[in-house]
């Protein structure tokens, strides 16, 4: 068998997504409470405060989950204090997500060959995957690849890197874990519009995905991963990201993100699907990162796809908010829970860079 996963002797080495596990912290924040919090914290004398408050009413979010009680966020905290909570909470949520994933797949933790770990909302050395290996009692020769800085694109990017590993090593079982604790980046003294937007959108969560190579025996009908593509647009570094400041991570959002989606995304998606010999009309499931309502609407307009195709993304946005890289994996989990037997799924996410990540899924047996 070709270890690089290329076509050989009439077949293509494929990888399967076996299971997805998710976890959220215990504190629930309703959108109405988030708005009240912002009204109390940000001075009304600040220019445009009342106008900006309308953002909270137009997010399509009902609630999200956060890592501390609301009162904790009213006070300033050092980067060290925030990061200590990040490490503790990330370890707990990641373990919960992994255990859920492995239980669904009926696979022992010692059978995992490689862990890919993605996060952008905190720092840890050793990285969180090292903590997981100890917490779960995984074998000591397991490989691990921590990836930092991908932001909202990290869910699809990390899954793509895990998929590529299973192409090279088709007898492997790979665990992809993403954890984002966006709430811990909130800085009460930051009166920028970007912070208002982040306060209206961001939540916390973790997800774990098990991916198996072509030589791993599986029961049941799991989607195949067909291909992936990464794109980075030049001269767009200031569109989205985090700026490292003295007391933590300062969020950066450009108001032009929906316009960029309108202008740039169709060409990228068409190029990718053409490479896979498909068109957007043949995609049954849009497994998209719901960065926000305006971004999803920009996707719909640019690709000429109905809102219904994004129903899973809207549902996750409503129930969990924007959890950065983790969110698209919650969307993937919801799609898998409908137990598709046929069709194609397109995973999409945008992130710092400014970048796009695409991944194609196939539920069609033998195709």
Short mmCIF file of C-alpha atoms in Angstrom, two decimals:
data_model
loop_
_atom_site.label_atom_id
_atom_site.label_comp_id
_atom_site.label_asym_id
_atom_site.label_seq_id
_atom_site.Cartn_x
_atom_site.Cartn_y
_atom_site.Cartn_z
CA UNK A 1 0.00 0.00 0.00
CA UNK A 2 1.20 3.49 -0.81
CA UNK A 3 2.02 5.04 2.58
CA UNK A 4 1.46 8.54 1.19
CA UNK A 5 -2.18 7.81 0.55
CA UNK A 6 -2.00 8.22 -3.23
CA UNK A 7 -4.11 6.31 -5.72
CA UNK A 8 -2.66 2.87 -6.39
CA UNK A 9 -4.02 -0.29 -8.00
CA UNK A 10 -7.50 1.16 -8.49
CA UNK A 11 -8.22 2.48 -5.02
CA UNK A 12 -7.48 5.48 -2.88
CA UNK A 13 -6.28 5.30 0.72
CA UNK A 14 -9.00 7.01 2.77
CA UNK A 15 -9.42 7.98 6.39
CA UNK A 16 -12.59 7.78 8.48
CA UNK A 17 -14.01 10.06 11.14
CA UNK A 18 -15.07 7.55 13.79
CA UNK A 19 -16.48 9.67 16.62
CA UNK A 20 -16.69 13.17 18.08
CA UNK A 21 -16.84 13.99 21.79
CA UNK A 22 -17.53 17.44 23.23
CA UNK A 23 -17.48 19.18 26.61
CA UNK A 24 -18.35 22.61 28.03
CA UNK A 25 -17.61 24.30 31.38
CA UNK A 26 -20.33 24.44 34.07
CA UNK A 27 -21.22 28.14 33.96
CA UNK A 28 -24.05 29.13 31.60
CA UNK A 29 -24.34 32.72 30.36
CA UNK A 30 -27.56 33.74 28.63
CA UNK A 31 -27.33 36.40 25.96
CA UNK A 32 -29.58 38.72 27.93
CA UNK A 33 -27.27 38.39 30.95
CA UNK A 34 -24.25 39.02 28.72
CA UNK A 35 -25.86 42.24 27.49
CA UNK A 36 -26.68 43.33 31.03
CA UNK A 37 -23.09 42.60 32.04
CA UNK A 38 -21.77 44.77 29.21
CA UNK A 39 -24.19 47.59 30.03
CA UNK A 40 -23.02 47.60 33.64
CA UNK A 41 -19.33 47.37 32.78
CA UNK A 42 -18.89 49.70 29.84
CA UNK A 43 -19.59 53.36 30.67
CA UNK A 44 -22.59 54.86 28.89
CA UNK A 45 -20.50 57.99 28.37
CA UNK A 46 -18.24 55.99 26.07
CA UNK A 47 -19.02 56.97 22.44
CA UNK A 48 -21.43 54.63 20.64
CA UNK A 49 -22.06 52.47 23.73
CA UNK A 50 -25.84 52.39 23.31
CA UNK A 51 -25.55 51.68 19.59
CA UNK A 52 -23.03 48.90 20.18
CA UNK A 53 -25.34 47.24 22.69
CA UNK A 54 -27.61 46.35 19.78
CA UNK A 55 -24.94 43.86 18.71
CA UNK A 56 -26.09 41.56 21.52
CA UNK A 57 -29.62 41.43 20.06
CA UNK A 58 -28.47 40.45 16.57
CA UNK A 59 -26.13 37.53 17.19
CA UNK A 60 -28.72 34.70 17.03
CA UNK A 61 -27.14 33.41 20.26
CA UNK A 62 -29.32 32.33 23.19
CA UNK A 63 -26.58 31.21 25.56
CA UNK A 64 -22.97 30.06 25.86
CA UNK A 65 -20.78 28.42 28.48
CA UNK A 66 -17.94 30.19 30.28
CA UNK A 67 -15.08 29.09 32.53
CA UNK A 68 -15.79 31.29 35.58
CA UNK A 69 -18.80 32.85 37.25
CA UNK A 70 -19.84 36.18 35.75
CA UNK A 71 -18.66 38.22 38.74
CA UNK A 72 -15.09 37.03 38.11
CA UNK A 73 -15.05 38.95 34.83
CA UNK A 74 -15.93 42.28 36.45
CA UNK A 75 -12.42 42.59 37.85
CA UNK A 76 -9.05 42.91 36.17
CA UNK A 77 -6.76 39.88 36.24
CA UNK A 78 -3.15 39.36 35.29
CA UNK A 79 -2.12 37.18 32.39
CA UNK A 80 -0.71 34.71 34.92
CA UNK A 81 -4.05 34.45 36.74
CA UNK A 82 -5.99 33.97 33.50
CA UNK A 83 -3.55 31.41 32.19
CA UNK A 84 -3.59 29.34 35.37
CA UNK A 85 -7.36 28.99 35.04
CA UNK A 86 -6.91 28.22 31.34
CA UNK A 87 -4.57 25.29 32.03
CA UNK A 88 -6.75 23.83 34.78
CA UNK A 89 -10.00 24.17 32.83
CA UNK A 90 -8.51 23.08 29.50
CA UNK A 91 -7.17 19.88 31.06
CA UNK A 92 -10.58 19.06 32.57
CA UNK A 93 -12.63 19.80 29.45
CA UNK A 94 -10.19 18.09 27.09
CA UNK A 95 -10.25 14.93 29.18
CA UNK A 96 -14.06 14.93 29.27
CA UNK A 97 -14.25 15.37 25.49
CA UNK A 98 -11.68 12.62 24.84
CA UNK A 99 -13.37 10.14 27.17
CA UNK A 100 -16.71 10.79 25.47
CA UNK A 101 -15.14 10.30 22.03
CA UNK A 102 -13.34 7.07 22.92
CA UNK A 103 -16.41 5.65 24.66
CA UNK A 104 -18.50 6.21 21.53
CA UNK A 105 -15.85 4.49 19.42
CA UNK A 106 -15.34 1.68 21.94
CA UNK A 107 -11.58 2.20 21.69
CA UNK A 108 -9.08 2.07 24.54
CA UNK A 109 -6.92 5.14 25.14
CA UNK A 110 -3.77 3.01 24.75
CA UNK A 111 -4.75 2.31 21.14
CA UNK A 112 -4.21 5.94 20.12
CA UNK A 113 -1.05 6.49 18.08
CA UNK A 114 -0.93 10.28 17.81
CA UNK A 115 -2.58 13.32 19.39
CA UNK A 116 -2.94 16.62 17.54
CA UNK A 117 -3.87 19.46 19.89
CA UNK A 118 -5.15 22.90 18.88
CA UNK A 119 -5.77 25.98 21.02
CA UNK A 120 -5.17 29.73 20.82
CA UNK A 121 -6.69 31.12 24.02
CA UNK A 122 -3.99 30.18 26.52
CA UNK A 123 -0.42 28.95 26.89
CA UNK A 124 1.04 25.80 28.40
CA UNK A 125 4.47 24.17 28.31
CA UNK A 126 4.27 21.20 28.53
CA UNK A 127 1.30 21.57 26.20
CA UNK A 128 -2.17 20.36 27.18
CA UNK A 129 -1.76 17.13 25.19
CA UNK A 130 1.06 16.12 27.55
CA UNK A 131 -1.28 16.61 30.50
CA UNK A 132 -3.90 14.49 28.70
CA UNK A 133 -1.49 11.62 28.18
CA UNK A 134 -0.88 11.53 31.93
CA UNK A 135 -4.51 12.03 32.92
CA UNK A 136 -5.78 9.31 30.60
CA UNK A 137 -2.94 6.83 31.12
CA UNK A 138 -2.01 6.67 27.44
CA UNK A 139 1.05 4.76 26.31
CA UNK A 140 4.38 6.50 26.73
CA UNK A 141 5.49 6.20 23.10
CA UNK A 142 2.48 8.06 21.72
CA UNK A 143 3.30 10.87 19.28
CA UNK A 144 1.93 14.36 19.84
CA UNK A 145 1.68 17.56 17.84
CA UNK A 146 0.49 20.72 19.61
CA UNK A 147 -0.52 23.60 17.30
CA UNK A 148 -1.05 27.18 18.50
CA UNK A 149 -2.26 30.36 16.79
CA UNK A 150 -4.82 29.11 14.26
CA UNK A 151 -7.79 30.79 15.96
CA UNK A 152 -11.20 30.02 14.51
CA UNK A 153 -9.62 28.14 11.58
CA UNK A 154 -8.04 25.62 13.96
CA UNK A 155 -10.91 23.14 14.01
CA UNK A 156 -10.73 22.36 10.31
CA UNK A 157 -6.95 22.90 10.07
CA UNK A 158 -6.20 20.54 12.96
CA UNK A 159 -8.56 17.90 11.61
CA UNK A 160 -6.86 18.20 8.23
CA UNK A 161 -3.40 17.68 9.74
CA UNK A 162 -4.68 14.60 11.60
CA UNK A 163 -6.23 13.27 8.39
CA UNK A 164 -2.97 13.75 6.52
CA UNK A 165 -1.12 11.75 9.18
CA UNK A 166 -3.51 8.82 8.75
CA UNK A 167 -2.92 8.95 5.00
CA UNK A 168 0.79 8.53 5.58
CA UNK A 169 0.24 5.87 8.26
CA UNK A 170 -3.02 4.09 7.31
CA UNK A 171 -2.83 1.65 10.24
CA UNK A 172 -2.97 4.51 12.79
CA UNK A 173 -5.65 5.87 15.10
CA UNK A 174 -5.32 9.60 15.63
CA UNK A 175 -6.99 11.82 18.19
CA UNK A 176 -7.56 15.48 17.36
CA UNK A 177 -8.37 17.64 20.39
CA UNK A 178 -9.31 21.33 20.40
CA UNK A 179 -9.91 23.50 23.47
CA UNK A 180 -10.77 27.19 23.48
CA UNK A 181 -11.57 29.23 26.58
CA UNK A 182 -12.37 32.51 24.86
CA UNK A 183 -14.06 34.01 27.91
CA UNK A 184 -10.75 34.08 29.79
CA UNK A 185 -9.34 36.53 27.24
CA UNK A 186 -11.94 39.16 28.21
CA UNK A 187 -10.31 42.35 29.49
CA UNK A 188 -12.76 44.77 31.18
CA UNK A 189 -10.62 47.85 30.48
CA UNK A 190 -10.64 47.24 26.71
CA UNK A 191 -13.29 49.61 25.33
CA UNK A 192 -12.72 48.79 21.66
CA UNK A 193 -15.52 47.73 19.35
CA UNK A 194 -13.72 44.41 18.84
CA UNK A 195 -14.10 43.69 22.56
CA UNK A 196 -17.81 44.52 22.40
CA UNK A 197 -18.21 42.08 19.51
CA UNK A 198 -16.18 39.39 21.28
CA UNK A 199 -18.26 39.83 24.45
CA UNK A 200 -21.43 39.29 22.43
CA UNK A 201 -20.14 36.17 20.67
CA UNK A 202 -17.53 34.13 22.50
CA UNK A 203 -18.02 31.03 24.62
CA UNK A 204 -15.87 28.14 25.83
CA UNK A 205 -15.69 24.47 24.95
CA UNK A 206 -13.64 21.44 23.96
CA UNK A 207 -13.96 18.73 21.33
CA UNK A 208 -12.16 15.51 20.45
CA UNK A 209 -12.33 13.68 17.12
CA UNK A 210 -11.09 10.15 16.44
CA UNK A 211 -9.76 9.55 12.94
CA UNK A 212 -8.77 6.11 11.70
CA UNK A 213 -6.59 5.19 8.76
CA UNK A 214 -7.57 2.93 5.90
CA UNK A 215 -6.11 -0.22 7.44
CA UNK A 216 -8.02 0.12 10.72
CA UNK A 217 -11.04 -2.20 10.93
CA UNK A 218 -14.25 -0.37 11.79
CA UNK A 219 -17.88 -1.25 12.35
CA UNK A 220 -20.71 1.03 11.30
CA UNK A 221 -20.85 3.70 8.60
CA UNK A 222 -18.33 6.51 9.17
CA UNK A 223 -17.68 9.37 6.76
CA UNK A 224 -14.49 9.30 4.71
CA UNK A 225 -12.20 12.32 4.48
CA UNK A 226 -11.55 12.96 0.80
CA UNK A 227 -9.30 16.00 0.67
CA UNK A 228 -8.37 19.27 2.37
CA UNK A 229 -7.13 22.68 1.28
CA UNK A 230 -5.59 25.65 3.08
CA UNK A 231 -5.57 29.21 1.77
CA UNK A 232 -3.95 32.34 3.15
CA UNK A 233 -4.62 35.73 1.61
CA UNK A 234 -1.60 38.06 1.42
CA UNK A 235 -1.52 41.39 3.22
CA UNK A 236 -4.40 40.47 5.52
CA UNK A 237 -2.63 39.89 8.85
CA UNK A 238 -4.71 42.55 10.62
CA UNK A 239 -8.13 41.09 9.78
CA UNK A 240 -8.46 38.77 12.77
CA UNK A 241 -6.40 37.52 15.70
CA UNK A 242 -5.11 38.25 19.17
CA UNK A 243 -2.58 40.88 20.15
CA UNK A 244 -0.44 39.84 23.13
CA UNK A 245 -0.60 42.69 25.64
CA UNK A 246 0.64 43.05 29.19
CA UNK A 247 -2.42 41.56 30.88
CA UNK A 248 -3.48 38.99 28.30
CA UNK A 249 -4.77 38.62 24.75
CA UNK A 250 -6.47 41.56 23.06
CA UNK A 251 -8.99 40.49 20.43
CA UNK A 252 -8.77 41.85 16.88
CA UNK A 253 -11.78 41.81 14.54
CA UNK A 254 -12.08 43.67 11.27
CA UNK A 255 -15.52 44.95 10.34
CA UNK A 256 -14.69 43.88 6.77
CA UNK A 257 -14.74 40.11 7.44
CA UNK A 258 -18.20 39.55 5.85
CA UNK A 259 -17.13 41.63 2.83
CA UNK A 260 -13.96 39.57 2.48
CA UNK A 261 -16.07 36.41 2.56
CA UNK A 262 -18.28 37.84 -0.17
CA UNK A 263 -15.29 38.68 -2.36
CA UNK A 264 -12.88 35.82 -1.75
CA UNK A 265 -14.56 32.63 -0.54
CA UNK A 266 -16.36 31.50 -3.70
CA UNK A 267 -13.18 31.25 -5.76
CA UNK A 268 -11.46 29.25 -3.03
CA UNK A 269 -14.40 26.86 -2.55
CA UNK A 270 -14.86 26.40 -6.30
CA UNK A 271 -11.16 25.64 -6.75
CA UNK A 272 -11.25 23.04 -4.00
CA UNK A 273 -14.44 21.34 -5.19
CA UNK A 274 -13.26 21.36 -8.80
CA UNK A 275 -10.15 19.53 -7.63
CA UNK A 276 -12.48 16.95 -6.07
CA UNK A 277 -14.61 16.88 -9.25
CA UNK A 278 -17.66 18.28 -7.44
CA UNK A 279 -19.74 21.46 -7.44
CA UNK A 280 -21.34 23.29 -4.54
CA UNK A 281 -24.75 21.96 -5.64
CA UNK A 282 -23.54 18.43 -4.80
CA UNK A 283 -22.74 19.32 -1.19
CA UNK A 284 -25.43 18.02 1.15
CA UNK A 285 -24.02 19.29 4.47
CA UNK A 286 -22.31 22.62 5.07
CA UNK A 287 -20.26 21.87 8.20
CA UNK A 288 -19.19 25.46 8.76
CA UNK A 289 -17.64 27.34 11.64
CA UNK A 290 -20.37 29.80 12.72
CA UNK A 291 -18.19 32.82 13.39
CA UNK A 292 -21.32 34.94 13.48
CA UNK A 293 -24.59 35.54 11.66
CA UNK A 294 -23.11 38.03 9.19
CA UNK A 295 -20.34 35.61 8.24
CA UNK A 296 -22.80 32.76 7.65
CA UNK A 297 -25.01 35.07 5.60
CA UNK A 298 -21.97 36.12 3.56
CA UNK A 299 -21.23 32.44 2.86
CA UNK A 300 -24.83 31.90 1.75
CA UNK A 301 -24.72 34.88 -0.58
CA UNK A 302 -21.26 34.21 -2.02
CA UNK A 303 -21.86 30.50 -2.66
CA UNK A 304 -25.54 30.91 -3.55
CA UNK A 305 -26.44 28.28 -0.97
CA UNK A 306 -29.71 28.30 0.97
CA UNK A 307 -29.77 29.14 4.68
CA UNK A 308 -31.14 25.66 5.32
CA UNK A 309 -27.81 24.10 4.30
CA UNK A 310 -26.24 25.95 7.26
CA UNK A 311 -28.90 24.88 9.77
CA UNK A 312 -26.44 22.90 11.90
CA UNK A 313 -24.10 25.88 12.16
CA UNK A 314 -26.94 28.22 13.16
CA UNK A 315 -28.13 25.75 15.78
CA UNK A 316 -24.71 25.43 17.41
CA UNK A 317 -24.25 29.21 17.33
CA UNK A 318 -27.57 29.63 19.10
CA UNK A 319 -26.79 27.10 21.84
CA UNK A 320 -23.05 27.62 22.39
CA UNK A 321 -21.95 30.88 20.78
CA UNK A 322 -18.62 31.16 18.98
CA UNK A 323 -16.07 28.86 20.67
CA UNK A 324 -13.34 29.66 18.12
CA UNK A 325 -11.70 26.50 16.70
CA UNK A 326 -13.95 24.16 18.70
CA UNK A 327 -17.27 25.33 17.24
CA UNK A 328 -17.07 23.60 13.86
CA UNK A 329 -16.41 20.30 15.65
CA UNK A 330 -19.68 20.75 17.58
CA UNK A 331 -21.34 21.27 14.19
CA UNK A 332 -19.67 18.10 12.89
CA UNK A 333 -20.89 16.16 15.91
CA UNK A 334 -24.46 17.30 15.29
CA UNK A 335 -24.28 16.25 11.64
CA UNK A 336 -22.95 12.81 12.63
CA UNK A 337 -25.78 12.40 15.13
CA UNK A 338 -28.28 12.51 12.24
CA UNK A 339 -26.52 9.33 10.99
CA UNK A 340 -26.23 10.20 7.29
CA UNK A 341 -25.88 7.23 4.94
CA UNK A 342 -25.14 9.17 1.76
CA UNK A 343 -23.93 12.57 0.67
CA UNK A 344 -21.02 14.97 0.84
CA UNK A 345 -20.12 17.40 3.59
CA UNK A 346 -17.94 20.49 3.27
CA UNK A 347 -16.18 21.70 6.40
CA UNK A 348 -15.22 25.38 6.30
CA UNK A 349 -13.54 27.79 8.69
CA UNK A 350 -11.81 31.17 8.52
CA UNK A 351 -9.09 32.36 10.85
CA UNK A 352 -6.09 34.60 11.46
CA UNK A 353 -3.75 34.99 8.58
CA UNK A 354 -6.32 35.83 7.10
CA UNK A 355 -6.93 32.24 6.10
CA UNK A 356 -9.43 29.64 4.95
CA UNK A 357 -9.53 25.92 5.74
CA UNK A 358 -11.63 23.41 3.79
CA UNK A 359 -12.18 19.68 4.26
CA UNK A 360 -14.39 17.35 2.21
CA UNK A 361 -16.35 14.49 3.79
CA UNK A 362 -18.03 11.61 1.95
CA UNK A 363 -20.74 9.30 3.34
CA UNK A 364 -21.21 7.45 0.05
CA UNK A 365 -20.05 3.86 0.35
CA UNK A 366 -17.41 3.00 -2.19
CA UNK A 367 -17.39 6.48 -3.69
#
